[in-house]
CSV table of C-alpha atoms in Angstrom, one decimal:
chain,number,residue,atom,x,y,z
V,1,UNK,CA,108.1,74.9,89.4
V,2,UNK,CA,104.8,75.6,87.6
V,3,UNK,CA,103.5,78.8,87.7
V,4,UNK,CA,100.2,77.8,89.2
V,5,UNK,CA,101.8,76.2,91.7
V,6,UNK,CA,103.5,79.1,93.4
V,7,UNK,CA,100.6,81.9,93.3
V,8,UNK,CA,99.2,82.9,96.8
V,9,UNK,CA,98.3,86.2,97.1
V,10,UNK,CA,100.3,88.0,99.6
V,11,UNK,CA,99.4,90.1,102.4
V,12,UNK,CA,99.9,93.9,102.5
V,13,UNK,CA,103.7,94.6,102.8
V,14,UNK,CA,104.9,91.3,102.0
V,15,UNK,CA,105.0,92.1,98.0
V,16,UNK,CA,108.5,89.5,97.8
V,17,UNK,CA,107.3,86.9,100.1
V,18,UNK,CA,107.1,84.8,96.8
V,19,UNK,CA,110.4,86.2,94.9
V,20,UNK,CA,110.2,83.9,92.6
V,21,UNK,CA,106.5,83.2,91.8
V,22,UNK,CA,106.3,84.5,88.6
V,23,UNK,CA,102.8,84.7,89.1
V,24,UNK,CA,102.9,87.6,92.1
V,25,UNK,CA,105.4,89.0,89.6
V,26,UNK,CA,102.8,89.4,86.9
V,27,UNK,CA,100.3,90.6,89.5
V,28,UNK,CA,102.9,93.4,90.6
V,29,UNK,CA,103.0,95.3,87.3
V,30,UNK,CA,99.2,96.1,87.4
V,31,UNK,CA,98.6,99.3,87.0
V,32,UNK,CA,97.2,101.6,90.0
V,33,UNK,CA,96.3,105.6,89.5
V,34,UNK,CA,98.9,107.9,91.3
V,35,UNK,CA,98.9,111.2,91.4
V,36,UNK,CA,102.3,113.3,92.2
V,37,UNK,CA,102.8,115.4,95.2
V,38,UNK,CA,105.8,116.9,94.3
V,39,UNK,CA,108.3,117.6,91.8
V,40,UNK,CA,109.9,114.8,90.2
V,41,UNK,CA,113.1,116.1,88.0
V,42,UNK,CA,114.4,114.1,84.9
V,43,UNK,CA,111.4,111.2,85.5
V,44,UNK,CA,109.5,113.2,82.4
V,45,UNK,CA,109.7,109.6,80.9
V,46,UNK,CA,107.0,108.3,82.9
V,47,UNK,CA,104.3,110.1,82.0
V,48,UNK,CA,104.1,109.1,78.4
V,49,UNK,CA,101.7,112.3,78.0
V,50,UNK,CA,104.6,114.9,78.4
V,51,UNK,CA,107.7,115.2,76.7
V,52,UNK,CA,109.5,117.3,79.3
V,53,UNK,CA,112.2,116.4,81.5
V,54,UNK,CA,110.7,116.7,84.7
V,55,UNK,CA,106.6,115.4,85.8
V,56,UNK,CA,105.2,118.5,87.6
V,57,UNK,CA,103.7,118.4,90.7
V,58,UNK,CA,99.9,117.2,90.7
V,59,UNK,CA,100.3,115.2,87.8
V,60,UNK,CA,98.2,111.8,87.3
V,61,UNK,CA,99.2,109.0,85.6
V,62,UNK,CA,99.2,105.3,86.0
V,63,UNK,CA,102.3,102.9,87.7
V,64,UNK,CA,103.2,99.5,88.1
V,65,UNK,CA,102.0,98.4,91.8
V,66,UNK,CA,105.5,97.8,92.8
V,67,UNK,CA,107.0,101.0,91.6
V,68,UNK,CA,103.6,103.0,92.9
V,69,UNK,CA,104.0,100.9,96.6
V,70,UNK,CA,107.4,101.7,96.7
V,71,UNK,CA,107.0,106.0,95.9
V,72,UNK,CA,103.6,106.0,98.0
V,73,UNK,CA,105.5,106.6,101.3
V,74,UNK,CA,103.3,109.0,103.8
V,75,UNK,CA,106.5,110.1,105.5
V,76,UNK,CA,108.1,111.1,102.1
V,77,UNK,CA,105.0,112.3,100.0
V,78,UNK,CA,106.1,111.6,96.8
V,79,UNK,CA,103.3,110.3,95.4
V,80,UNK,CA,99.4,109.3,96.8
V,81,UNK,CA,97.6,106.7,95.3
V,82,UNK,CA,94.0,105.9,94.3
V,83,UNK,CA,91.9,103.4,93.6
V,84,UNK,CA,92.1,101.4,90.4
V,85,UNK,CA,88.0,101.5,88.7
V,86,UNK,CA,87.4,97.5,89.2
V,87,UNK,CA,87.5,98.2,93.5
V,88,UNK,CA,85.6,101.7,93.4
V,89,UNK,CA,82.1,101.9,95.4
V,90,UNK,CA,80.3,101.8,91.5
V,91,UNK,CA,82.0,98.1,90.9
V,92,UNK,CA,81.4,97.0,94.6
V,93,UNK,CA,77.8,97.4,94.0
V,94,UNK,CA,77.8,95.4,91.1
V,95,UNK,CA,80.1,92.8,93.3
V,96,UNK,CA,77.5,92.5,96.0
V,97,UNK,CA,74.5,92.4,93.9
V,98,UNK,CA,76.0,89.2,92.0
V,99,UNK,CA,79.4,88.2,92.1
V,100,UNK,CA,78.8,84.7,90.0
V,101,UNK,CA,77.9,86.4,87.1
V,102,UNK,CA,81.3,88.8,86.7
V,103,UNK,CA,83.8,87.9,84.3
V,104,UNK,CA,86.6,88.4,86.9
V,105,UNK,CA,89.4,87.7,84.6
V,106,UNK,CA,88.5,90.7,82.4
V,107,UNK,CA,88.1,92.7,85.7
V,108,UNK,CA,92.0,92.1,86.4
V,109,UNK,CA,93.7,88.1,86.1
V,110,UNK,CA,94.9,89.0,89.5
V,111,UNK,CA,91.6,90.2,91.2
V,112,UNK,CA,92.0,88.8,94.7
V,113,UNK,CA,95.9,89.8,95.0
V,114,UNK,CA,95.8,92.6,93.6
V,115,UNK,CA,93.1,93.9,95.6
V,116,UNK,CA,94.5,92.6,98.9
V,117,UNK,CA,98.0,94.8,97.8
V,118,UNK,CA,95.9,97.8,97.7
V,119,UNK,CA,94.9,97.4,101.5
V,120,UNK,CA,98.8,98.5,102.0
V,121,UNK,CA,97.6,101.7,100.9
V,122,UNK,CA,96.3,104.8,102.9
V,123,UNK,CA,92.9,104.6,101.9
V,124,UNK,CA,89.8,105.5,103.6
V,125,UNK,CA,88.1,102.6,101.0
V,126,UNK,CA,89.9,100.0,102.6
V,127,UNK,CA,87.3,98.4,104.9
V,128,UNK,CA,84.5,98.3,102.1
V,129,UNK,CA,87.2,96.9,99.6
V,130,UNK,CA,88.6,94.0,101.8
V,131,UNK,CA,84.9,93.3,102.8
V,132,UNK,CA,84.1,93.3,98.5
V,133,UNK,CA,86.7,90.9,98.2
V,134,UNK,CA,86.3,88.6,100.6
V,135,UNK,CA,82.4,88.7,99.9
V,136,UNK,CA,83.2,87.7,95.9
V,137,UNK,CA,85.5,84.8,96.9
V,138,UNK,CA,83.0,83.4,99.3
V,139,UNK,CA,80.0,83.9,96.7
V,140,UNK,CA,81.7,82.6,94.0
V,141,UNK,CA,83.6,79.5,95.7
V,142,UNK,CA,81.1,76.9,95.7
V,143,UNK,CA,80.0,77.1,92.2
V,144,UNK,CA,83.7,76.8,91.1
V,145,UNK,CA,83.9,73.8,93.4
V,146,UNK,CA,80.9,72.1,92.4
V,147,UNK,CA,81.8,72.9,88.9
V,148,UNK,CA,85.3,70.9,88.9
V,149,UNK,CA,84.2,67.9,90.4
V,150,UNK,CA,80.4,67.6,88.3
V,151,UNK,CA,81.9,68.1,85.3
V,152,UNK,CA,84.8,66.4,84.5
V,153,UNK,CA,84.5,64.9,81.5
V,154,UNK,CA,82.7,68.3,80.0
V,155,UNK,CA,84.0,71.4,78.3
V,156,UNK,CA,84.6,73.9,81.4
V,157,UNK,CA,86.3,76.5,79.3
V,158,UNK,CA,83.9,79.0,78.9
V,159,UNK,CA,83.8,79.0,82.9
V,160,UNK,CA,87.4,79.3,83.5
V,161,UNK,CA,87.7,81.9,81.3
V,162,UNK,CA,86.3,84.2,83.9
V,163,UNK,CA,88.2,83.4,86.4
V,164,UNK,CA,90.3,84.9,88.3
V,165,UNK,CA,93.9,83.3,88.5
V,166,UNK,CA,93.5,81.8,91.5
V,167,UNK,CA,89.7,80.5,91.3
V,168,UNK,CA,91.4,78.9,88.4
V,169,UNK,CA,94.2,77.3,90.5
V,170,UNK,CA,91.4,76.2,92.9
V,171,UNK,CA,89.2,74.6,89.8
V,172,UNK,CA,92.8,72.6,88.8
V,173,UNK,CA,92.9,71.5,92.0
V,174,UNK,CA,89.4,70.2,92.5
V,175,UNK,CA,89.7,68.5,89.0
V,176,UNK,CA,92.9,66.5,89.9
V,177,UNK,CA,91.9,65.8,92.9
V,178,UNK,CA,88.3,64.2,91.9
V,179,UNK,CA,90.8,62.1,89.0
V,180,UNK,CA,92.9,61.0,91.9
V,181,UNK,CA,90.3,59.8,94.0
V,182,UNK,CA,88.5,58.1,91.4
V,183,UNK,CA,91.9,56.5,90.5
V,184,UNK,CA,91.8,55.1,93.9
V,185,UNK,CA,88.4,53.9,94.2
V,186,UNK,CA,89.9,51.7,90.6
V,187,UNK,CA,93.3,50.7,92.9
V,188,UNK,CA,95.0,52.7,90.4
V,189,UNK,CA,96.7,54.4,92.8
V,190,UNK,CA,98.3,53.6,95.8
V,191,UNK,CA,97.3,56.6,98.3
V,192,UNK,CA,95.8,59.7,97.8
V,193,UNK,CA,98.3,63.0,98.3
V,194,UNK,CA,97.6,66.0,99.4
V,195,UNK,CA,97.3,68.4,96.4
V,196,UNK,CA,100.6,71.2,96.4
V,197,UNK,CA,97.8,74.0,97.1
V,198,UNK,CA,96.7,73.0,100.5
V,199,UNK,CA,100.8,72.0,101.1
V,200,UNK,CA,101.8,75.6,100.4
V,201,UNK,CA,99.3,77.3,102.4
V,202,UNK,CA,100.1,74.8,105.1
V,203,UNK,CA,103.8,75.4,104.9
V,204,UNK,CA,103.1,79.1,104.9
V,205,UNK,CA,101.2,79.1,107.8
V,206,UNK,CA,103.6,77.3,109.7
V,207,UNK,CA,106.6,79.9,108.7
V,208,UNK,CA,103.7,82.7,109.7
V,209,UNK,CA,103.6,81.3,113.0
V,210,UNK,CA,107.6,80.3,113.3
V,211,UNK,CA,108.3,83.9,112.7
């Protein structure tokens, strides 16, 4: 299965809904800021800063999303997390001012994901963050859109460039499905399909309301 195929971010708590995407994979090891709330004996390895056995209580260092979800438990207090730079109130800003003009795939490949993991977090930021990213996916939509069916035969590759993973999913998409429809209008083809994107979120929003 290709990768591109399988990406769909997940909501918060649902990190293995696609076990074997290996794009949520790759969006799982971004890095968030944690900081330690207590003791953590013979894990000194983590915290590439410190040769000691042991990482102190307090420290700060950065983890893997899926290791940082899995230690941020408010019951336990093991660890708290923050907010990775590219979601703080000084980026938002930025977001809402114009979000066409960000190159989103040097904010973080997995921008939209990502960000929609960190919701699963305790944070007081949450409202403002969800409401940045659903803001720059709205903003930004139309001009991918427009973009992958007026110009096809042109060389799109400084616009992909800064997009996100799954704006660029959604710009393959609009591409192959302009070629299949103009394959049609020819009678090259003999029906148009639905493309796999809109298949998988429809067979996920089936499951969603099965379960």
């Amino acid at each position: 299965m290709p990768r591109s195929e399988s990406y769909m971010p997940v909501a918060p708590g649902g990190l293995d809904e696609n076990f074997f995407s290996l794009d949520d994979i790759l969006m799982t090891q971004e890095k968030i800021p944690c900081r330690t709330e207590m003791v953590l004996p013979r894990l000194g390895f983590l915290d590439k800063s410190s040769e000691a056995d042991l990482i102190p209580e307090g420290t700060k260092m950065e983890l893997p999303l899926w290791l940082g979800k899995g230690l941020c438990d408010p019951k336990r207090r093991i660890l708290s997390a923050g907010t990775p730079k590219v979601y703080k109130g000084g980026w938002r800003t930025i977001f809402s001012a114009d979000a066409k003009v960000v190159d989103l795939h040097k904010m973080g490949p997995y921008y939209y994901g990502f960000g929609t993991q960190l919701l699963h977090f305790n944070n007081p930021e949450n409202t403002e963050i969800a409401q940045t990213i659903l803001q720059t996916f709205v903003n930004r939509f139309r001009r991918i859109m427009d973009s992958s069916q007026n110009a096809y035969n042109e060389d799109t590759s400084s616009l992909v460039a800064h997009l996100d993973e799954l704006e660029r999913e959604l710009f393959r998409a609009g591409q192959k499905g302009l070629n299949e429809f103009q394959k049609w209008e020819k009678g090259q083809a003999v029906q148009i399909t639905t493309s796999n994107l809109v298949q998988s979120y429809g067979k996920r929003k089936f499951a969603e309301m099965e379960a």
